[in-house]
Amino acid sequence: MTSASELRSGKGDRDENFPVASWIIHPRHRALILAYYNFVRTADDIADHATLPPDQKLAYLDLLEAELLGKGDTQAEAVSLRRALAERGMAPRHALDVLIAFRMDVTKLRYENWDEVIHYCRYSAMPVGRFMLDVHGESTSTWAASDALCAALQINNHLQDCGKDFRELNRVYLPRDALAASGASVEQLGLAQSPPAMLACLQALAVRNEALLDEGRSLSAEIRDFRLGVDVSVIQAYADRIVRLLKVRDPLRERVHLNKFELLTFSLAGMIGEVGRRAIGRKAISRPGTAHDA
């Protein structure tokens, strides 16, 4: 079988809501984080491949899983992550979890309600945060806030790219009941501009996602590792800005991503805020979160 890395979809520059191995993170963690990222990105590219039939996509994802678990050495990304995890004595659970989400991307193109979207995020996004916390030796008590933040990041991305996902992949993460409540239809995602009903649906989902972001706002304060806490604060600042844009812009007509100036501005704001908070020992505001399965 062809190496999975040869199936890279060639998406070009990516709009990442999950900054990976940033310069803030301690260098001792970067090799492992990049190995995880490369594994996840390869699996993502398989699931999103434009011409590969679904059964072959699933076969490649199964192969990645098998080799991550030590059953073969033909897939470089799986072998690299397996070895990197072994060096740290870590289990592959968070990589196995994301494979569940990519299998869902192959087989499930529509979501009935918000709970189904959150279930998808349980495997597509929450394992990323849990992995980062485990790499840094953080307590599992941080998972609830991390799960909320990571799910919100994922949903931000779903809203940003809703038109592209529909046109290129026939994949719709917007809940059917939310579309119906606004009088919108899936087909409207193929338009160059949102009709009023679709815009109302998208902006209502952004408001709901803003509440989910608030559930994760305590995460940076719950993290012991200084660098990771600052990194999370920066990510939160990005996410807050994006959800504010989604509440007022039309993602079918306008780009709803941060430009380089905004990335710099909100990076500095996030870093300064978290460094200042830690310097004076002030706890972040903690809001009651939604319980997610561990």
C-alpha positions as a Markdown table, in Angstrom:
| # | Residue | x | y | z |
|---|---|---|---|---|
| 1 | Met | 0.0 | 0.0 | 0.0 |
| 2 | Thr | 1.2 | 3.5 | -0.8 |
| 3 | Ser | 2.6 | 5.5 | 2.1 |
| 4 | Ala | 0.0 | 7.7 | 3.7 |
| 5 | Ser | 2.3 | 10.7 | 3.4 |
| 6 | Glu | 2.1 | 10.4 | -0.4 |
| 7 | Leu | -1.6 | 11.1 | -0.2 |
| 8 | Arg | -1.2 | 14.6 | 1.3 |
| 9 | Ser | -4.0 | 16.6 | -0.2 |
| 10 | Gly | -2.0 | 19.7 | -1.0 |
| 11 | Lys | -4.2 | 22.1 | 0.8 |
| 12 | Gly | -1.5 | 24.7 | 1.0 |
| 13 | Asp | -1.4 | 27.2 | 3.7 |
| 14 | Arg | -3.7 | 26.2 | 6.5 |
| 15 | Asp | -5.8 | 28.3 | 8.8 |
| 16 | Glu | -4.8 | 26.7 | 12.1 |
| 17 | Asn | -6.9 | 27.4 | 15.2 |
| 18 | Phe | -4.6 | 24.9 | 17.0 |
| 19 | Pro | -1.1 | 26.5 | 17.0 |
| 20 | Val | 1.4 | 23.6 | 17.2 |
| 21 | Ala | 4.8 | 23.6 | 19.0 |
| 22 | Ser | 4.9 | 27.4 | 19.1 |
| 23 | Trp | 8.1 | 29.1 | 20.2 |
| 24 | Ile | 6.5 | 29.6 | 23.6 |
| 25 | Ile | 6.5 | 25.9 | 24.3 |
| 26 | His | 9.7 | 24.5 | 25.9 |
| 27 | Pro | 12.1 | 23.0 | 23.3 |
| 28 | Arg | 12.2 | 19.7 | 25.1 |
| 29 | His | 8.5 | 19.1 | 24.2 |
| 30 | Arg | 8.6 | 20.2 | 20.5 |
| 31 | Ala | 9.8 | 17.0 | 18.8 |
| 32 | Leu | 7.0 | 15.0 | 20.4 |
| 33 | Ile | 4.4 | 17.6 | 19.7 |
| 34 | Leu | 5.5 | 17.9 | 16.1 |
| 35 | Ala | 5.4 | 14.1 | 15.7 |
| 36 | Tyr | 1.8 | 14.1 | 17.0 |
| 37 | Tyr | 0.9 | 17.0 | 14.7 |
| 38 | Asn | 2.3 | 15.3 | 11.6 |
| 39 | Phe | 0.4 | 12.1 | 12.5 |
| 40 | Val | -2.8 | 14.0 | 12.9 |
| 41 | Arg | -2.3 | 16.1 | 9.9 |
| 42 | Thr | -1.6 | 13.1 | 7.7 |
| 43 | Ala | -4.8 | 11.4 | 8.9 |
| 44 | Asp | -6.7 | 14.6 | 8.3 |
| 45 | Asp | -5.4 | 14.8 | 4.7 |
| 46 | Ile | -6.5 | 11.2 | 4.1 |
| 47 | Ala | -10.0 | 11.9 | 5.4 |
| 48 | Asp | -10.2 | 15.0 | 3.2 |
| 49 | His | -8.6 | 13.6 | 0.1 |
| 50 | Ala | -10.5 | 14.7 | -3.0 |
| 51 | Thr | -10.5 | 11.5 | -5.0 |
| 52 | Leu | -9.8 | 8.6 | -2.7 |
| 53 | Pro | -12.9 | 6.3 | -2.2 |
| 54 | Pro | -14.2 | 6.1 | 1.3 |
| 55 | Asp | -13.2 | 2.5 | 1.8 |
| 56 | Gln | -9.6 | 3.2 | 0.9 |
| 57 | Lys | -9.6 | 6.2 | 3.2 |
| 58 | Leu | -10.7 | 4.0 | 6.0 |
| 59 | Ala | -8.1 | 1.4 | 5.1 |
| 60 | Tyr | -5.3 | 4.0 | 5.3 |
| 61 | Leu | -6.6 | 5.2 | 8.7 |
| 62 | Asp | -6.6 | 1.6 | 9.9 |
| 63 | Leu | -3.1 | 1.2 | 8.7 |
| 64 | Leu | -1.9 | 4.3 | 10.6 |
| 65 | Glu | -3.6 | 3.0 | 13.7 |
| 66 | Ala | -2.0 | -0.5 | 13.3 |
| 67 | Glu | 1.5 | 0.9 | 12.8 |
| 68 | Leu | 1.1 | 3.4 | 15.7 |
| 69 | Leu | 0.4 | 0.3 | 17.8 |
| 70 | Gly | 3.6 | -1.4 | 16.5 |
| 71 | Lys | 2.2 | -3.5 | 13.7 |
| 72 | Gly | 4.4 | -2.5 | 10.9 |
| 73 | Asp | 6.9 | 0.2 | 9.9 |
| 74 | Thr | 5.8 | 1.5 | 6.5 |
| 75 | Gln | 4.0 | 4.7 | 7.6 |
| 76 | Ala | 6.6 | 7.3 | 8.6 |
| 77 | Glu | 4.2 | 9.5 | 10.6 |
| 78 | Ala | 2.9 | 6.5 | 12.7 |
| 79 | Val | 6.4 | 5.1 | 13.3 |
| 80 | Ser | 7.8 | 8.5 | 14.3 |
| 81 | Leu | 5.0 | 9.2 | 16.8 |
| 82 | Arg | 5.2 | 5.6 | 18.2 |
| 83 | Arg | 8.9 | 6.1 | 18.9 |
| 84 | Ala | 8.5 | 9.6 | 20.3 |
| 85 | Leu | 5.7 | 8.4 | 22.7 |
| 86 | Ala | 7.8 | 5.4 | 23.7 |
| 87 | Glu | 10.7 | 7.7 | 24.6 |
| 88 | Arg | 8.4 | 9.5 | 27.0 |
| 89 | Gly | 6.6 | 6.5 | 28.3 |
| 90 | Met | 3.3 | 7.8 | 27.0 |
| 91 | Ala | 0.3 | 5.8 | 25.7 |
| 92 | Pro | -1.1 | 6.6 | 22.2 |
| 93 | Arg | -4.6 | 7.1 | 23.4 |
| 94 | His | -4.9 | 10.8 | 22.2 |
| 95 | Ala | -3.7 | 9.8 | 18.7 |
| 96 | Leu | -6.1 | 6.9 | 18.6 |
| 97 | Asp | -9.0 | 9.2 | 19.6 |
| 98 | Val | -8.4 | 11.6 | 16.7 |
| 99 | Leu | -8.5 | 8.7 | 14.3 |
| 100 | Ile | -12.1 | 8.1 | 15.4 |
| 101 | Ala | -13.0 | 11.6 | 14.3 |
| 102 | Phe | -11.3 | 11.2 | 10.9 |
| 103 | Arg | -13.3 | 8.0 | 10.4 |
| 104 | Met | -16.4 | 10.0 | 11.2 |
| 105 | Asp | -15.3 | 12.6 | 8.6 |
| 106 | Val | -15.3 | 9.8 | 6.0 |
| 107 | Thr | -18.7 | 8.3 | 7.0 |
| 108 | Lys | -20.8 | 11.1 | 8.5 |
| 109 | Leu | -21.5 | 14.2 | 6.5 |
| 110 | Arg | -24.3 | 15.8 | 8.5 |
| 111 | Tyr | -25.0 | 16.5 | 12.2 |
| 112 | Glu | -28.5 | 16.6 | 13.7 |
| 113 | Asn | -27.9 | 18.8 | 16.7 |
| 114 | Trp | -25.3 | 20.6 | 18.9 |
| 115 | Asp | -24.7 | 17.5 | 21.0 |
| 116 | Glu | -23.7 | 15.5 | 17.9 |
| 117 | Val | -21.2 | 18.3 | 17.1 |
| 118 | Ile | -19.8 | 18.2 | 20.6 |
| 119 | His | -19.5 | 14.4 | 20.3 |
| 120 | Tyr | -17.4 | 14.9 | 17.1 |
| 121 | Cys | -15.3 | 17.5 | 18.9 |
| 122 | Arg | -14.7 | 14.9 | 21.7 |
| 123 | Tyr | -12.6 | 13.0 | 19.2 |
| 124 | Ser | -11.4 | 15.7 | 16.8 |
| 125 | Ala | -10.4 | 18.5 | 19.1 |
| 126 | Met | -10.4 | 17.5 | 22.8 |
| 127 | Pro | -7.6 | 14.9 | 22.4 |
| 128 | Val | -5.3 | 17.6 | 21.1 |
| 129 | Gly | -5.6 | 19.6 | 24.4 |
| 130 | Arg | -5.5 | 16.5 | 26.5 |
| 131 | Phe | -2.3 | 15.4 | 24.7 |
| 132 | Met | -0.7 | 18.8 | 25.3 |
| 133 | Leu | -1.6 | 18.7 | 29.0 |
| 134 | Asp | -0.2 | 15.1 | 29.3 |
| 135 | Val | 3.1 | 16.1 | 27.6 |
| 136 | His | 3.5 | 18.8 | 30.2 |
| 137 | Gly | 2.6 | 16.5 | 33.1 |
| 138 | Glu | -0.5 | 18.4 | 34.0 |
| 139 | Ser | -3.4 | 17.0 | 36.1 |
| 140 | Thr | -6.4 | 15.5 | 34.4 |
| 141 | Ser | -8.4 | 17.9 | 36.5 |
| 142 | Thr | -7.5 | 20.4 | 33.8 |
| 143 | Trp | -9.3 | 18.4 | 31.1 |
| 144 | Ala | -12.8 | 19.9 | 31.6 |
| 145 | Ala | -11.6 | 23.4 | 30.8 |
| 146 | Ser | -9.4 | 22.2 | 28.0 |
| 147 | Asp | -12.2 | 20.2 | 26.5 |
| 148 | Ala | -14.4 | 23.3 | 26.4 |
| 149 | Leu | -11.7 | 25.5 | 24.8 |
| 150 | Cys | -10.7 | 22.9 | 22.2 |
| 151 | Ala | -14.3 | 22.2 | 21.2 |
| 152 | Ala | -14.8 | 25.9 | 20.8 |
| 153 | Leu | -11.7 | 26.2 | 18.7 |
| 154 | Gln | -13.0 | 23.4 | 16.5 |
| 155 | Ile | -16.5 | 25.0 | 16.2 |
| 156 | Asn | -14.9 | 28.3 | 15.3 |
| 157 | Asn | -13.2 | 26.5 | 12.5 |
| 158 | His | -16.4 | 24.8 | 11.4 |
| 159 | Leu | -18.1 | 28.2 | 11.2 |
| 160 | Gln | -15.2 | 29.9 | 9.4 |
| 161 | Asp | -15.0 | 27.2 | 6.8 |
| 162 | Cys | -18.6 | 26.2 | 6.4 |
| 163 | Gly | -18.8 | 27.2 | 2.8 |
| 164 | Lys | -15.6 | 25.5 | 1.8 |
| 165 | Asp | -16.4 | 22.3 | 3.7 |
| 166 | Phe | -19.8 | 22.1 | 1.9 |
| 167 | Arg | -18.5 | 22.9 | -1.6 |
| 168 | Glu | -15.3 | 20.8 | -1.5 |
| 169 | Leu | -16.3 | 17.9 | 0.7 |
| 170 | Asn | -20.1 | 17.9 | 1.0 |
| 171 | Arg | -19.5 | 18.0 | 4.7 |
| 172 | Val | -21.8 | 20.1 | 7.0 |
| 173 | Tyr | -21.0 | 20.6 | 10.7 |
| 174 | Leu | -23.8 | 23.0 | 11.2 |
| 175 | Pro | -26.5 | 21.2 | 13.2 |
| 176 | Arg | -29.7 | 20.4 | 11.1 |
| 177 | Asp | -31.9 | 21.7 | 13.9 |
| 178 | Ala | -30.1 | 25.0 | 14.0 |
| 179 | Leu | -30.5 | 25.4 | 10.3 |
| 180 | Ala | -34.2 | 24.6 | 10.5 |
| 181 | Ala | -34.8 | 26.9 | 13.5 |
| 182 | Ser | -33.5 | 29.8 | 11.3 |
| 183 | Gly | -35.2 | 28.8 | 8.2 |
| 184 | Ala | -31.9 | 28.1 | 6.4 |
| 185 | Ser | -31.0 | 25.2 | 4.2 |
| 186 | Val | -27.8 | 23.3 | 3.6 |
| 187 | Glu | -27.8 | 24.3 | -0.1 |
| 188 | Gln | -27.4 | 27.9 | 0.9 |
| 189 | Leu | -23.8 | 27.1 | 2.0 |
| 190 | Gly | -22.9 | 26.9 | -1.7 |
| 191 | Leu | -23.8 | 30.6 | -2.3 |
| 192 | Ala | -21.3 | 33.4 | -2.4 |
| 193 | Gln | -23.2 | 35.3 | 0.3 |
| 194 | Ser | -25.4 | 34.1 | 3.2 |
| 195 | Pro | -29.1 | 34.9 | 2.8 |
| 196 | Pro | -30.6 | 36.4 | 6.0 |
| 197 | Ala | -31.7 | 33.1 | 7.4 |
| 198 | Met | -28.3 | 31.5 | 7.0 |
| 199 | Leu | -26.6 | 34.5 | 8.4 |
| 200 | Ala | -28.9 | 34.4 | 11.4 |
| 201 | Cys | -28.1 | 30.7 | 11.9 |
| 202 | Leu | -24.3 | 31.2 | 11.7 |
| 203 | Gln | -24.3 | 34.1 | 14.1 |
| 204 | Ala | -26.5 | 32.3 | 16.6 |
| 205 | Leu | -24.1 | 29.4 | 16.6 |
| 206 | Ala | -21.2 | 31.9 | 17.1 |
| 207 | Val | -23.0 | 33.2 | 20.2 |
| 208 | Arg | -23.5 | 29.7 | 21.5 |
| 209 | Asn | -19.8 | 29.0 | 20.9 |
| 210 | Glu | -18.8 | 32.1 | 22.7 |
| 211 | Ala | -20.5 | 30.6 | 25.8 |
| 212 | Leu | -18.5 | 27.4 | 25.3 |
| 213 | Leu | -15.3 | 29.5 | 25.1 |
| 214 | Asp | -16.2 | 31.0 | 28.4 |
| 215 | Glu | -16.3 | 27.5 | 29.9 |
| 216 | Gly | -12.7 | 27.0 | 29.1 |
| 217 | Arg | -11.5 | 30.5 | 30.2 |
| 218 | Ser | -10.0 | 29.1 | 33.5 |
| 219 | Leu | -7.6 | 26.7 | 31.7 |
| 220 | Ser | -4.5 | 28.9 | 31.7 |
| 221 | Ala | -4.8 | 29.5 | 35.4 |
| 222 | Glu | -5.3 | 25.8 | 36.1 |
| 223 | Ile | -2.0 | 24.9 | 34.3 |
| 224 | Arg | 1.1 | 24.7 | 36.4 |
| 225 | Asp | 3.6 | 25.0 | 33.5 |
| 226 | Phe | 4.4 | 28.6 | 32.9 |
| 227 | Arg | 5.1 | 28.4 | 29.1 |
| 228 | Leu | 2.0 | 26.2 | 28.4 |
| 229 | Gly | -0.2 | 28.6 | 30.5 |
| 230 | Val | 1.0 | 31.5 | 28.4 |
| 231 | Asp | 0.5 | 29.6 | 25.2 |
| 232 | Val | -3.1 | 28.7 | 26.2 |
| 233 | Ser | -3.7 | 32.3 | 27.0 |
| 234 | Val | -2.6 | 33.4 | 23.5 |
| 235 | Ile | -4.8 | 30.7 | 21.9 |
| 236 | Gln | -7.8 | 31.9 | 24.0 |
| 237 | Ala | -7.1 | 35.5 | 22.8 |
| 238 | Tyr | -7.2 | 34.3 | 19.2 |
| 239 | Ala | -10.4 | 32.4 | 19.7 |
| 240 | Asp | -12.1 | 35.3 | 21.5 |
| 241 | Arg | -11.3 | 37.5 | 18.5 |
| 242 | Ile | -12.5 | 35.0 | 15.9 |
| 243 | Val | -15.8 | 34.4 | 17.6 |
| 244 | Arg | -16.4 | 38.1 | 17.9 |
| 245 | Leu | -15.8 | 38.3 | 14.1 |
| 246 | Leu | -18.1 | 35.4 | 13.5 |
| 247 | Lys | -20.9 | 37.2 | 15.4 |
| 248 | Val | -20.9 | 40.1 | 12.9 |
| 249 | Arg | -19.4 | 38.8 | 9.6 |
| 250 | Asp | -20.6 | 36.5 | 6.9 |
| 251 | Pro | -18.1 | 33.6 | 6.4 |
| 252 | Leu | -19.6 | 32.8 | 3.0 |
| 253 | Arg | -18.7 | 36.3 | 1.8 |
| 254 | Glu | -15.8 | 37.5 | 4.0 |
| 255 | Arg | -12.6 | 36.0 | 5.3 |
| 256 | Val | -13.1 | 35.4 | 9.1 |
| 257 | His | -9.5 | 34.7 | 10.0 |
| 258 | Leu | -6.9 | 36.7 | 11.8 |
| 259 | Asn | -4.3 | 38.7 | 9.7 |
| 260 | Lys | -0.7 | 38.9 | 10.6 |
| 261 | Phe | -1.2 | 42.2 | 12.5 |
| 262 | Glu | -4.0 | 40.7 | 14.5 |
| 263 | Leu | -2.1 | 37.6 | 15.3 |
| 264 | Leu | 0.8 | 39.7 | 16.6 |
| 265 | Thr | -1.6 | 42.0 | 18.6 |
| 266 | Phe | -3.5 | 39.2 | 20.2 |
| 267 | Ser | -0.4 | 37.2 | 20.9 |
| 268 | Leu | 1.1 | 40.1 | 22.8 |
| 269 | Ala | -2.2 | 40.7 | 24.6 |
| 270 | Gly | -2.5 | 37.1 | 25.6 |
| 271 | Met | 1.1 | 36.8 | 26.8 |
| 272 | Ile | 1.0 | 40.1 | 28.7 |
| 273 | Gly | -2.3 | 39.2 | 30.4 |
| 274 | Glu | -1.1 | 35.8 | 31.5 |
| 275 | Val | 2.3 | 36.9 | 32.6 |
| 276 | Gly | 0.7 | 39.7 | 34.6 |
| 277 | Arg | -1.8 | 37.4 | 36.2 |
| 278 | Arg | 0.8 | 34.9 | 37.3 |
| 279 | Ala | 3.1 | 37.7 | 38.6 |
| 280 | Ile | 0.4 | 38.9 | 41.0 |
| 281 | Gly | -1.0 | 35.4 | 41.7 |
| 282 | Arg | -4.5 | 36.3 | 40.6 |
| 283 | Lys | -6.7 | 33.4 | 39.6 |
| 284 | Ala | -8.5 | 33.5 | 36.3 |
| 285 | Ile | -12.3 | 33.7 | 36.4 |
| 286 | Ser | -13.6 | 30.2 | 36.5 |
| 287 | Arg | -17.0 | 29.5 | 35.0 |
| 288 | Pro | -18.9 | 26.2 | 35.5 |
| 289 | Gly | -18.2 | 24.0 | 32.6 |
| 290 | Thr | -20.1 | 21.3 | 30.8 |
| 291 | Ala | -19.0 | 17.8 | 31.8 |
| 292 | His | -17.3 | 15.9 | 29.0 |
| 293 | Asp | -16.5 | 12.2 | 29.0 |
| 294 | Ala | -12.9 | 11.4 | 29.9 |
